[in-house]
Structure formats: C-alpha cells, structure tokens
Coordinates of C-alpha atoms and ligand atoms in Angstrom, one line a residue:
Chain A
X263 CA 0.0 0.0 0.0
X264 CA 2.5 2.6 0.7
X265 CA 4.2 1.6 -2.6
X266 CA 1.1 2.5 -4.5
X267 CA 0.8 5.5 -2.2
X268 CA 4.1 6.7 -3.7
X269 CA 3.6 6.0 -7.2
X270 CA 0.6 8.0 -7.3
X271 CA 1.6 10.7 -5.3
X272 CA -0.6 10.6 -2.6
X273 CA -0.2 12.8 0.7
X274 CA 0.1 9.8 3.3
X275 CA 1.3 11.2 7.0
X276 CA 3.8 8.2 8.1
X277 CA 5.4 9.4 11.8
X278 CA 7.1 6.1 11.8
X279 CA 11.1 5.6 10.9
X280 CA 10.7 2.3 9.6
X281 CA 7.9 3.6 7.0
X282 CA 9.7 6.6 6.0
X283 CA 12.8 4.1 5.7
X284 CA 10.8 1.9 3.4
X285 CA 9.8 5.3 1.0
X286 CA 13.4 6.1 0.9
X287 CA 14.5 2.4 -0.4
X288 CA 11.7 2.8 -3.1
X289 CA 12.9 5.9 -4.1
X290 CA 16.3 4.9 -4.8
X291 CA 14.6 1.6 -6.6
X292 CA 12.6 2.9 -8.9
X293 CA 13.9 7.0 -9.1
X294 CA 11.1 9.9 -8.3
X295 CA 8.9 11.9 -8.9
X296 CA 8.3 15.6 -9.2
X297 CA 5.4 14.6 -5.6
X298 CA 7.5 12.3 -4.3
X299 CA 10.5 15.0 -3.7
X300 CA 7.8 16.6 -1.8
X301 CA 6.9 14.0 0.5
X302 CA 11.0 13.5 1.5
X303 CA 13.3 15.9 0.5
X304 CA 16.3 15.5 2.4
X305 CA 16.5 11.6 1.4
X306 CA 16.8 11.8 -2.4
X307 CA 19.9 10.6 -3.8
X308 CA 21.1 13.5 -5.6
X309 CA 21.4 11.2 -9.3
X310 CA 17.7 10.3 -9.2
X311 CA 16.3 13.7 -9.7
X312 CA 17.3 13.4 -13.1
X313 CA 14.0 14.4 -14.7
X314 CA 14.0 17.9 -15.6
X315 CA 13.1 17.0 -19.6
X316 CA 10.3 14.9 -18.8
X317 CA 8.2 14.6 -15.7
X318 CA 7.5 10.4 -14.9
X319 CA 6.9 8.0 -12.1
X320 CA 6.9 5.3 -14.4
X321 CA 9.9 3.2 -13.4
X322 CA 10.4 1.8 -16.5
X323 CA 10.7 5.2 -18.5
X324 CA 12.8 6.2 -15.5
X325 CA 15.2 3.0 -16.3
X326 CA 15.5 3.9 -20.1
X327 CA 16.3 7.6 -19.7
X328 CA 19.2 6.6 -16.9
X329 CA 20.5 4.2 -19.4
X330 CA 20.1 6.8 -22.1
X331 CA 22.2 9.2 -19.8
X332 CA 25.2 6.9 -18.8
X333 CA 25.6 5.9 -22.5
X334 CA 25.5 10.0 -23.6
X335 CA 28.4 10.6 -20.3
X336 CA 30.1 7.4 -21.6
X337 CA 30.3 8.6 -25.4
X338 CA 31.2 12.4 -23.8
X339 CA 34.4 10.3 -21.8
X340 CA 35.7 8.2 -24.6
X341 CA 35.4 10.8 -27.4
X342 CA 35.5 14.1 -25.6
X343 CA 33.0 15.7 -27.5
X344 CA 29.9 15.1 -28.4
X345 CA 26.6 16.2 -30.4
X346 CA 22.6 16.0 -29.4
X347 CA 20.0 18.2 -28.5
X348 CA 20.2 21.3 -26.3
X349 CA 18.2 19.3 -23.0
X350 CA 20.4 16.6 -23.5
X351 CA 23.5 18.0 -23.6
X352 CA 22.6 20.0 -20.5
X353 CA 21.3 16.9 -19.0
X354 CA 25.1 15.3 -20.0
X355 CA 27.0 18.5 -18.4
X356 CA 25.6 18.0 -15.6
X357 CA 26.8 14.4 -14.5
X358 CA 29.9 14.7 -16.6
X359 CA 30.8 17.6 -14.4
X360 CA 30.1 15.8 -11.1
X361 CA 31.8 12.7 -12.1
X362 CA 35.0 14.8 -12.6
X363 CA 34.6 16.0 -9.3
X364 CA 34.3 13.0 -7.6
X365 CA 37.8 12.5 -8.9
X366 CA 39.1 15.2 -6.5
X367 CA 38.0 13.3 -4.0
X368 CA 40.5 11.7 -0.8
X369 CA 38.7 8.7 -0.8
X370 CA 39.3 6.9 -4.4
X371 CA 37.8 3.6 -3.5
X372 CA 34.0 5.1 -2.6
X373 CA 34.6 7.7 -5.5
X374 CA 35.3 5.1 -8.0
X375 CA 32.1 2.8 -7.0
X376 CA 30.4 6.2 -7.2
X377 CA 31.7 6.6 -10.5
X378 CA 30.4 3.0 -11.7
X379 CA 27.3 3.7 -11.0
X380 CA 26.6 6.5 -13.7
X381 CA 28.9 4.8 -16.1
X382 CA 29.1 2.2 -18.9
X383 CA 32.2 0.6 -20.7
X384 CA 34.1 0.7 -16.9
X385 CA 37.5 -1.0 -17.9
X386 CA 37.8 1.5 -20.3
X387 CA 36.3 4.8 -19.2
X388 CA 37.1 4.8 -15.2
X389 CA 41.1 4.4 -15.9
X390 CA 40.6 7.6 -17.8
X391 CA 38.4 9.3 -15.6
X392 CA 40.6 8.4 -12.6
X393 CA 43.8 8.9 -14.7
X394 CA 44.2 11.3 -17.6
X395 CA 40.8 13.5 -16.6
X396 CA 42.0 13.5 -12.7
X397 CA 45.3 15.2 -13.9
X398 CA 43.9 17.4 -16.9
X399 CA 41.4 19.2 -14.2
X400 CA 43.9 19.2 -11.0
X401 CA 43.8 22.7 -11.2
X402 CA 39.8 23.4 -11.9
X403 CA 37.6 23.4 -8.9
X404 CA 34.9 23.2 -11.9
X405 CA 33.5 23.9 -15.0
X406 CA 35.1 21.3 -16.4
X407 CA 32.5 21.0 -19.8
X408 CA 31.1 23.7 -21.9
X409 CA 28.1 23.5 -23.7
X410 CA 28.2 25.7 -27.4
X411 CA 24.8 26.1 -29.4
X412 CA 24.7 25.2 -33.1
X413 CA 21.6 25.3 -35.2
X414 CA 18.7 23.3 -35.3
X415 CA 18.7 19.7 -36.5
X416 CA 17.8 19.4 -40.4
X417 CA 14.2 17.0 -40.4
X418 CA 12.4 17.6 -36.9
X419 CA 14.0 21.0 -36.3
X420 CA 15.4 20.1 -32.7
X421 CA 17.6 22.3 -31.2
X422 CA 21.2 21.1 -31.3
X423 CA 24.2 21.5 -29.0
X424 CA 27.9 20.5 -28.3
X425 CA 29.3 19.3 -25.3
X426 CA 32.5 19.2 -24.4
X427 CA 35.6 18.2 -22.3
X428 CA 37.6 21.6 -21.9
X429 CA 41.2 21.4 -22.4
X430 CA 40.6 18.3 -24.4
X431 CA 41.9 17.2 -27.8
X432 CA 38.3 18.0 -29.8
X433 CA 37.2 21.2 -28.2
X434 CA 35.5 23.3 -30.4
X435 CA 35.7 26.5 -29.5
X436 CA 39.8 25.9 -29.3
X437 CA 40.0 25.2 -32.8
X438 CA 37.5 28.2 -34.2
X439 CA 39.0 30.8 -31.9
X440 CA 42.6 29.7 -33.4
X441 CA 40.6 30.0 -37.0
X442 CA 39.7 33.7 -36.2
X443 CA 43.3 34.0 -34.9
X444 CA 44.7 32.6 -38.0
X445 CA 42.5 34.4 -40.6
X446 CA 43.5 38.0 -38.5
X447 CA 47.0 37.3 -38.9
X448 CA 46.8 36.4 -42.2
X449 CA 44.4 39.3 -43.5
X450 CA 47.3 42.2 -41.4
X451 CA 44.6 42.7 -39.0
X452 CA 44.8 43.5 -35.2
X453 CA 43.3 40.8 -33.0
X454 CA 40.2 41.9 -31.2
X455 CA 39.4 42.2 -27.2
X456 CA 36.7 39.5 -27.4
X457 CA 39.1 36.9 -29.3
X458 CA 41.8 37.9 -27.1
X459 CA 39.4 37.3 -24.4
X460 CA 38.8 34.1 -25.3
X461 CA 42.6 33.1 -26.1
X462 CA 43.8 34.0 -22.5
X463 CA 40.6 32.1 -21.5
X464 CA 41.5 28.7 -23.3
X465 CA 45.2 28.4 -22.9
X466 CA 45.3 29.5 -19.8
X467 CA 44.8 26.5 -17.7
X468 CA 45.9 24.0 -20.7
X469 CA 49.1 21.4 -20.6
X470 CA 51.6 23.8 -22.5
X471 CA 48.3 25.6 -24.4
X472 CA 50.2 28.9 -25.7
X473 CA 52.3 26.4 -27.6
X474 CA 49.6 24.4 -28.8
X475 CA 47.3 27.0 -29.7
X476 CA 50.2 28.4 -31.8
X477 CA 50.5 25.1 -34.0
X478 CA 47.2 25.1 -34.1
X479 CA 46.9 28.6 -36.1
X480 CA 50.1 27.9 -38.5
X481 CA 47.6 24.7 -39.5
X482 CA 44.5 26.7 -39.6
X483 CA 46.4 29.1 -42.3
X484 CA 47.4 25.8 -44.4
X485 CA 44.4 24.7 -44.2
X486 CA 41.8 27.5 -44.5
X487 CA 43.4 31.0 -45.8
X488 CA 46.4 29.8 -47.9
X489 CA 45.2 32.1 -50.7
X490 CA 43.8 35.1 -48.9
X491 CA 43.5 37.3 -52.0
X492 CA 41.0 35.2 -53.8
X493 CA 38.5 35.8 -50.9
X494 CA 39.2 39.0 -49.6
X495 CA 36.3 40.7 -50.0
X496 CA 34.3 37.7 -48.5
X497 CA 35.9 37.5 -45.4
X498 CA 34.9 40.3 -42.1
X499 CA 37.1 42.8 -41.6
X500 CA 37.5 45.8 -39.5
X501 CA 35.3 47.9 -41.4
X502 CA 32.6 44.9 -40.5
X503 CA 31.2 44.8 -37.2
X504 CA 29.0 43.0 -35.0
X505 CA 25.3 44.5 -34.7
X506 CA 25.7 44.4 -31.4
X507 CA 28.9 44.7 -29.4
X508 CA 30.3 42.0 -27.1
X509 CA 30.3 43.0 -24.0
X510 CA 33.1 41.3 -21.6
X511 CA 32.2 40.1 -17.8
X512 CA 34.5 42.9 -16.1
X513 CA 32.8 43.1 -12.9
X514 CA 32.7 39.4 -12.1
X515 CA 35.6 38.7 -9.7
X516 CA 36.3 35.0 -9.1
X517 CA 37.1 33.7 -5.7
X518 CA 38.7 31.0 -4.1
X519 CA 36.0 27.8 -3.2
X520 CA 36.8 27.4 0.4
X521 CA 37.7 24.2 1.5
X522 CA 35.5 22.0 3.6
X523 CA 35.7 21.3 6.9
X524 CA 35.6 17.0 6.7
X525 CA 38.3 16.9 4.1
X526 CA 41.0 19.3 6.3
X527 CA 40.6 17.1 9.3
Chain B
X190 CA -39.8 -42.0 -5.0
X191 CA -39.1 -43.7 -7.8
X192 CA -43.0 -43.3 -8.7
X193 CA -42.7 -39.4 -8.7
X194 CA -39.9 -39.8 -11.4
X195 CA -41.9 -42.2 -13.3
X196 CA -44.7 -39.8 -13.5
X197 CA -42.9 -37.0 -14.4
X198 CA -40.9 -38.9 -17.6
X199 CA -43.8 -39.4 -18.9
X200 CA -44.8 -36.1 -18.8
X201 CA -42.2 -35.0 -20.3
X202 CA -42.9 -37.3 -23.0
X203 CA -46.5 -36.3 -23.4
X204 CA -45.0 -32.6 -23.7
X205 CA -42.8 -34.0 -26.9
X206 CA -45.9 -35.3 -28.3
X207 CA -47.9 -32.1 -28.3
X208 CA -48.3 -29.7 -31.6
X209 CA -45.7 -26.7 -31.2
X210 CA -46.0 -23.7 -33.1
X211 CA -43.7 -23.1 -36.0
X212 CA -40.5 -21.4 -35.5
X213 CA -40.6 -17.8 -36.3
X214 CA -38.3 -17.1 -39.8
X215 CA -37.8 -13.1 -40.5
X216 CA -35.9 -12.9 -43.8
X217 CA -34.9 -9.7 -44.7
X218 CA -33.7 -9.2 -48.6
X219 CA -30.3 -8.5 -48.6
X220 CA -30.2 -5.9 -51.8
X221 CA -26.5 -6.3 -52.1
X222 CA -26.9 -10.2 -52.4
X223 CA -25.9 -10.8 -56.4
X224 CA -28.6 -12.3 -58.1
X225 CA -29.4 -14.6 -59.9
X226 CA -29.3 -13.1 -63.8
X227 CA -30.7 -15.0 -66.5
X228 CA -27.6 -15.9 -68.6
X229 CA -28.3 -13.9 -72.0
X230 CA -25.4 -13.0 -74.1
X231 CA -23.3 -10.0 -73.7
X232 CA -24.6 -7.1 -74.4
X233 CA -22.6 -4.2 -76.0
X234 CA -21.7 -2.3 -73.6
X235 CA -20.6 -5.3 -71.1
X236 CA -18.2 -6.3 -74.1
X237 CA -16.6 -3.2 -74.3
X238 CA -16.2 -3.4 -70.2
X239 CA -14.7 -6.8 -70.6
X240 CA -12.1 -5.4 -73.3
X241 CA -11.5 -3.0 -71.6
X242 CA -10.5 -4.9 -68.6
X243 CA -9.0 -6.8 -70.5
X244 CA -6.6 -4.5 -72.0
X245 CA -5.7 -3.2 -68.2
X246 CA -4.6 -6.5 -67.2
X247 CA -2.5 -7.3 -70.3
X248 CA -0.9 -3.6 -69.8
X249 CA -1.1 -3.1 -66.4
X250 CA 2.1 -0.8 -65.9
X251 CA 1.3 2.0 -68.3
X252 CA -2.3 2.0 -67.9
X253 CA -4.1 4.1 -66.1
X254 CA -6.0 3.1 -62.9
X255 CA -9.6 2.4 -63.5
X256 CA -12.0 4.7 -61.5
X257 CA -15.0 2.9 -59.9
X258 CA -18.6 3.9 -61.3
X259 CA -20.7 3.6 -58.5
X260 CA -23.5 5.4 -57.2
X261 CA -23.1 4.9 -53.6
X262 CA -20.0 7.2 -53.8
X263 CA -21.2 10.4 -53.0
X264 CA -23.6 8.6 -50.1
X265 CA -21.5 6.8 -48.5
X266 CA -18.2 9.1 -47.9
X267 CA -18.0 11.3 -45.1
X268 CA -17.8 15.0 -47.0
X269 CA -17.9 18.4 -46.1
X270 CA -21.3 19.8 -45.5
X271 CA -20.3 23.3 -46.8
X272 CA -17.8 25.0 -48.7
X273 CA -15.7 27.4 -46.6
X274 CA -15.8 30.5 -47.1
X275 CA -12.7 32.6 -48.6
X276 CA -12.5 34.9 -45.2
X277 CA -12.8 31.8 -43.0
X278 CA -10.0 30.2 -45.4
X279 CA -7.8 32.7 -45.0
X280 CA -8.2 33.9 -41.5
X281 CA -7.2 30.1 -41.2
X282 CA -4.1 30.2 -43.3
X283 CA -3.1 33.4 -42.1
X284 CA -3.1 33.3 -38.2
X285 CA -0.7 35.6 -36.4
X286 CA 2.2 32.5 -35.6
X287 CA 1.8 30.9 -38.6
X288 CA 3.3 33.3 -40.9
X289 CA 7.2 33.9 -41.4
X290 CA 8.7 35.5 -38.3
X291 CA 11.9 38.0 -38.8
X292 CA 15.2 37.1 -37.2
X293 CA 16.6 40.1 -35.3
X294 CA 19.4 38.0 -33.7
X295 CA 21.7 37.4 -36.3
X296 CA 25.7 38.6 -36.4
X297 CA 28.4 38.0 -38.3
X298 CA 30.8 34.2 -38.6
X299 CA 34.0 36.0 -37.4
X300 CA 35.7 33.3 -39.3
X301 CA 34.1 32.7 -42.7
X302 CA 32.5 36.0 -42.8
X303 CA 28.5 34.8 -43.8
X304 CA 25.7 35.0 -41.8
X305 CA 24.9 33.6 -38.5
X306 CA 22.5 33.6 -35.3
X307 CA 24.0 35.0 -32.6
X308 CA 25.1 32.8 -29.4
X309 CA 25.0 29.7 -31.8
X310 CA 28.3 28.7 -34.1
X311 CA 28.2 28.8 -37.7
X312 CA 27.5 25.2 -38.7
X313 CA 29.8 25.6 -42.2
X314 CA 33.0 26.6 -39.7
X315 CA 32.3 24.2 -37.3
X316 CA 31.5 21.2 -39.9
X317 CA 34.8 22.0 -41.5
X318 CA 36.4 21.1 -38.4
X319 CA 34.9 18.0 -37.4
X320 CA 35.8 17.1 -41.4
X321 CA 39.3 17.3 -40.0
X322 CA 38.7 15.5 -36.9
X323 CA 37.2 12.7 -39.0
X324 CA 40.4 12.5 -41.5
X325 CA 42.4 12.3 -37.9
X326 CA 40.8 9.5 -36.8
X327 CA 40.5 7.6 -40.1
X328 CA 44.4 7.9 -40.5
X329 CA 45.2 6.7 -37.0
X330 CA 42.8 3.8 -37.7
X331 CA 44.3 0.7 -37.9
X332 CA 43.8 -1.5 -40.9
X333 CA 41.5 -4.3 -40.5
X334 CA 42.9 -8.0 -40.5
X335 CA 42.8 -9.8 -44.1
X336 CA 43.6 -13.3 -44.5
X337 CA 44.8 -14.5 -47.6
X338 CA 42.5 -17.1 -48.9
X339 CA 42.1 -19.5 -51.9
X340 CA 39.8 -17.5 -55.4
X341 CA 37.7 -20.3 -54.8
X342 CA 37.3 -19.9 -50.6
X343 CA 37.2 -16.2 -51.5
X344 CA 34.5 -17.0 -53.6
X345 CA 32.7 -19.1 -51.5
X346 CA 32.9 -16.8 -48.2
X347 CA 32.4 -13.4 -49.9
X348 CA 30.4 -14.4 -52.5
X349 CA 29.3 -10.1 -52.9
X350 CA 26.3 -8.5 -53.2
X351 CA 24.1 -8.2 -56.0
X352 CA 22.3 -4.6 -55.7
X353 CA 19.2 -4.3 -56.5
X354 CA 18.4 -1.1 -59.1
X355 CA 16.5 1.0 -56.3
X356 CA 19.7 0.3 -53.7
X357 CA 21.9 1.7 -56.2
X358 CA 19.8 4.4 -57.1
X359 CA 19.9 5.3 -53.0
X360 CA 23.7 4.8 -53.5
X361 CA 24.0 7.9 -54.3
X362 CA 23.3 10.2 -51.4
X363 CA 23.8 13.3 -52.6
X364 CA 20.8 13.4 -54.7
X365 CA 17.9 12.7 -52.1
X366 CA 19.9 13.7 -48.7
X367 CA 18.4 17.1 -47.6
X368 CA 21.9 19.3 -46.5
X369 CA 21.6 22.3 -44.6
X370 CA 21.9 25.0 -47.1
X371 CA 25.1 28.0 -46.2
X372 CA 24.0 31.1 -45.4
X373 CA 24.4 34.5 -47.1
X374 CA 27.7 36.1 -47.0
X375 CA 27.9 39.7 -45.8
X376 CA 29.5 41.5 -48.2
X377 CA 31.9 44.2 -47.8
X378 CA 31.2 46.6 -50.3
X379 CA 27.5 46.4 -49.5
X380 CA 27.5 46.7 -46.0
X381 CA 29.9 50.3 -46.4
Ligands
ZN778 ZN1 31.6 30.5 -40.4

C-alpha cells in the first residue's frame, strides 16, 4: 500500500522511521517523482532527480532515460566531444561535471564505486576518468564541460548543442578561436578584445596551451586562408562589425571555493 | 420415489408429443446479395467493359488506374457539409504564428564572414572542423585483418552482393539527402 501510495503521489502522514525508511529504499529503486520530492526531500539521492526534460513516475521510463544518460556521459568520456540536443546536452554537463569532481576526491575507493554507478564501458572509461581527466582538471575546482549552441537539426528541427571536455583534444571553440586567430594574422589585422578574451581564457589552464594554440593557427592558415587574395572581399574585416557589441564580464571577480571542513581534518 | 420420477418422464414425454408452433423465420432481402441473372449474351456495352478490362490486365504498368462507377459514392463518404468561405479560409491560413517571423538575432561568422545567429556557431565553420577530426581519426585507424584465402574460398565466403536497381539508385546520397543550405555572405562593399 504505501508503494502504491508513492507512485501516485498521494499525501500519506507516516510518523514512523521504519515507514519513512521503506519510502526512501523505493525511491532509490525505482527514481522519483516531481510529488515524491515533496513528501522526502532530504533523502533523495542527488542522481535520481534526473527528470528535468520529462516529468514520470513510471519506473520503466525512468530505467530507459538513466541508461540513455550513462551511455550520452560514456560517449562524452571516450570521445571528448559530443553532439545532441540542447536538453540533453545540459542533461550530459551535468553528471559529466560531477563525475569529474568526484575525482578530486580523498577517498578513491568510494569515489570510483560512485563513478560505476553512472557509467558504462568501466575497464575503459574509469582508468581515464581516474587517470588522464584527474590530472587534466587538477587545477579546476569546476567547469570542467562547456556547452556551445549550433543550429537546429535538419528533419524535426530540434535544437542542437555541443558538449565538451575543456582542455581536451576535440574542443571546439579551441579550434574556431585559433581560425579567427589565424585568418586575423593572415588578413594584417589587429586581433580583437573578445578573441583575445577568449585566447587567454582557453590556454590558460591548458598542458603547454600557448604552444599548442600556436601550432594550431600555422595549421588553420594551411588549411583555410592559404590564398587570402581570392576571398578578400568575403571574409569580415575591420570595417565589419557585429550589430551588437560584445560585451566582456569585467565586474565578475572570481574567488577562491573554500575548502570544507571533513576533508581538512 | 421412484414413482414421482416415473410420473414426471412421462410427462415430459407427453409434452414431446404435443403440436408446437412453428419457429418464427424473418428474412430480410439482402439488396446487395448478387442475383441470380438470367444468362443472356453480352450485351454491347458489357463487351466493351470486358475489353477493356481486358486490356488493363494485359498492360497493367502504363495504364491508367480504373476509376470505380458507382452510385453509392457520394452517399457513403463522409464529406464536407459546406464549402468554406474565402474569409474563414484565409483567417485560417493566415493566423498571427503561422506566418514567417523576422530574425533580429543574427551577427556576423567571425571566421568565414557569412551569416549567422548570434550565441550559436556557424555550422559551415564548425563542420569543417569536425571534417578534419574525421580525416584524424580515419588515418590513426588501424587496418583491418585480411587473411589471404584460396579465389575459390574467396568466392565461397564473400560471394558479394548483387544490388538491386532502387539500392543503387539510394547509393547515391547526394541526390535525395536534404543538407543544410550555407548562409548569405555579408558583403563588404555592401554593408559600407
Ligand atoms: Zn563560419
């Protein structure tokens, strides 16, 4: 009965521990819903409020889109970047990004059965996540994917994003920002305060990135603006500028997370 | 007992015995049911039906469908009661969200130099650079074992595949794929 009483969301007053300990194992059976979170707030497993793009109590569907999850973080592991649709992606950012930081973690051997948990393909994704990701993002406290907008999908018009590992070997706003770079250079043009922006932004925190970022524009010239005079006129210039102009976060001041209290001691 | 039972069998059987009433029949004509013609030869008509038929069958790819000459059709079908009216049409067609909207967010690729919404990437750019990923990955891809067989085993095993003319007619995506279409390029001299 108090099963049913959950599934349907019904408002059932239970003073005793053993009850409410009952709710709590069902919850983390079957996942939640938006009436359930009501009822116990302080006893959801953070993972299993995973439902912000659809709303069910249905176990099953709540099985599928967990599987559907793991296998998007998975992909977003192995290959660094991936491609889907704007809810997804966010959905993907997410436990990507809490993954990672389960990696900073004192405690390997509860982090890494954390990490199972959300994860498929383990002999070959937890090595790198405990590995190669746990060195890459040693010095991020976060923000350790980024999320970039692209057009809608050609055939059912979804909206479509990117998501990917920053500092990794297929991030995309890397490459384009050394594009712009390359195509300044190579048109005698001064390099503008947003792209410079964004430069110090991306090499910043990256193994040897100056370095890198400078192969990567020598390439960018081979490959894209070899012969710059047979598309001058197409390409922007200075005389071309944005309808609106960017504006750069000035005022934002970051500061240092503090460090808890458990960990110190 | 047993002299009750006796009694009442042979009631029973006296209430075989007596005259019942017919069974009630209701038959209703079925006007659909074909009847029973009298066989007469062909009339004119009826011939030129049969050869015609005839003709259909024999040709069946290049002729034309027959159309059905009944005249249940326009009873039977579920139609429109009333024409609509032109200003019900086109209040209809024309509702506010249906029509084009304008896009006021669009900027400048600071890259290629064409067209794009603003706070998205330009897909040309940024398909151009998973291109290259692509070529990466095939060159670091490591040739797939191939063990040297017999002409006959190899025939045996891999004996090919015989496409059929739609498959190879779908071959050849770029035909029938739908691709995103680039954008307009702002132009220098126009935009002065
Ligand atoms: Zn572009």
């Amino acid at each position: 009965m108090e099963i049913f009483a959950v599934l349907y969301g019904l408002s059932v007053v239970e003073n005793s521990t053993e009850k409410k300990a009952r709710y709590r194992s069902f919850i983390l059976q079957h996942g939640c819903s938006k009436k359930v979170i009501k009822v116990s707030p302080n006893h959801i497993p953070t993972l299993e409020t995973l439902n912000t793009y659809t709303n069910s109590c249905n176990p099953r569907e709540i099985k599928h889109r967990r599987a559907l999850l793991k296998n998007l973080v998975t992909a977003l592991i192995e290959h660094e970047s991936i491609t889907t649709t704007h809810a997804k992606a966010k959905e993907t950012q997410r436990l990507a990004d809490r993954l990672i930081s389960l990696t900073k973690k004192n405690d390997i051997a509860t982090a890494t059965s954390l990490a199972q948990a959300d994860v498929f393909k383990h002999g070959q994704i937890l090595p790198k996540l405990f590995g190669e990701l746990k060195d890459r993002y040693a010095n991020r406290v976060g923000g350790f994917t980024r999320v970039l907008r692209l057009e809608p999908r050609i055939g059912d018009n979804a909206p479509q994003s990117i998501v990917e590992l920053v500092d990794g070997g297929r991030e995309m706003k890397f490459w384009l920002t050394a594009r712009i770079v390359a195509r300044l250079e190579q048109q005698g043009l001064e390099v503008d305060d947003l792209t410079k922006f964004n430069v110090e932004q991306l090499t910043k925190l990256r193994a040897n990135g100056p370095e890198e970022f400078r192969t990567l524009v020598e390439r960018m010239k081979l490959e894209f603006y070899q012969n710059v005079e047979s598309f001058r006129d197409n390409l922007p210039s200075e005389n071309l500028k944005a309808p609106t102009e960017p504006q750069l976060k000035k005022n934002i001041r970051f500061v240092q997370r503090p460090a808890k209290a458990e960990e110190s001691a | 007992m047993s002299l009750s039972i006796t009694v009442l069998d042979s009631l029973a059987g006296a209430l075989t015995r007596l005259p019942r009433l017919p069974q009630i029949q209701v038959i209703i004509p079925n006007p659909f049911a074909p009847q029973a013609r009298p066989q007469q030869a062909a009339t004119e008509q009826q011939k030129t039906l049969r050869e015609k038929l005839q003709e259909y069958i024999n040709n069946a790819v290049d002729a034309a469908p027959l159309i059905p000459t009944g005249l249940l059709e326009g009873l039977l079908r579920a139609v429109p009661k009333k024409k609509v009216s032109h200003r019900r049409k086109r209040n209809r067609q024309l509702q506010g969200d249906k029509q084009l909207k304008l896009l006021n967010n669009l900027n400048r690729c600071p890259s290629c130099g064409h067209i794009k919404r603003s706070h998205t990437l330009c897909m040309h750019c940024v398909e151009q650079i998973k291109s290259i990923w692509r070529t990466e990955a095939k060159l670091s891809e490591k040739e797939p074992f191939k063990q040297e067989l017999d002409p006959v085993d190899q025939k045996l095993i891999y004996p090919g595949k015989r496409e059929s003319p739609y498959e190879k007619q779908m071959n050849n995506k770029k035909e029938w794929l739908e691709r995103r279409q680039r954008t307009f390029e702002l132009n220098r001299k126009e935009s002065k």
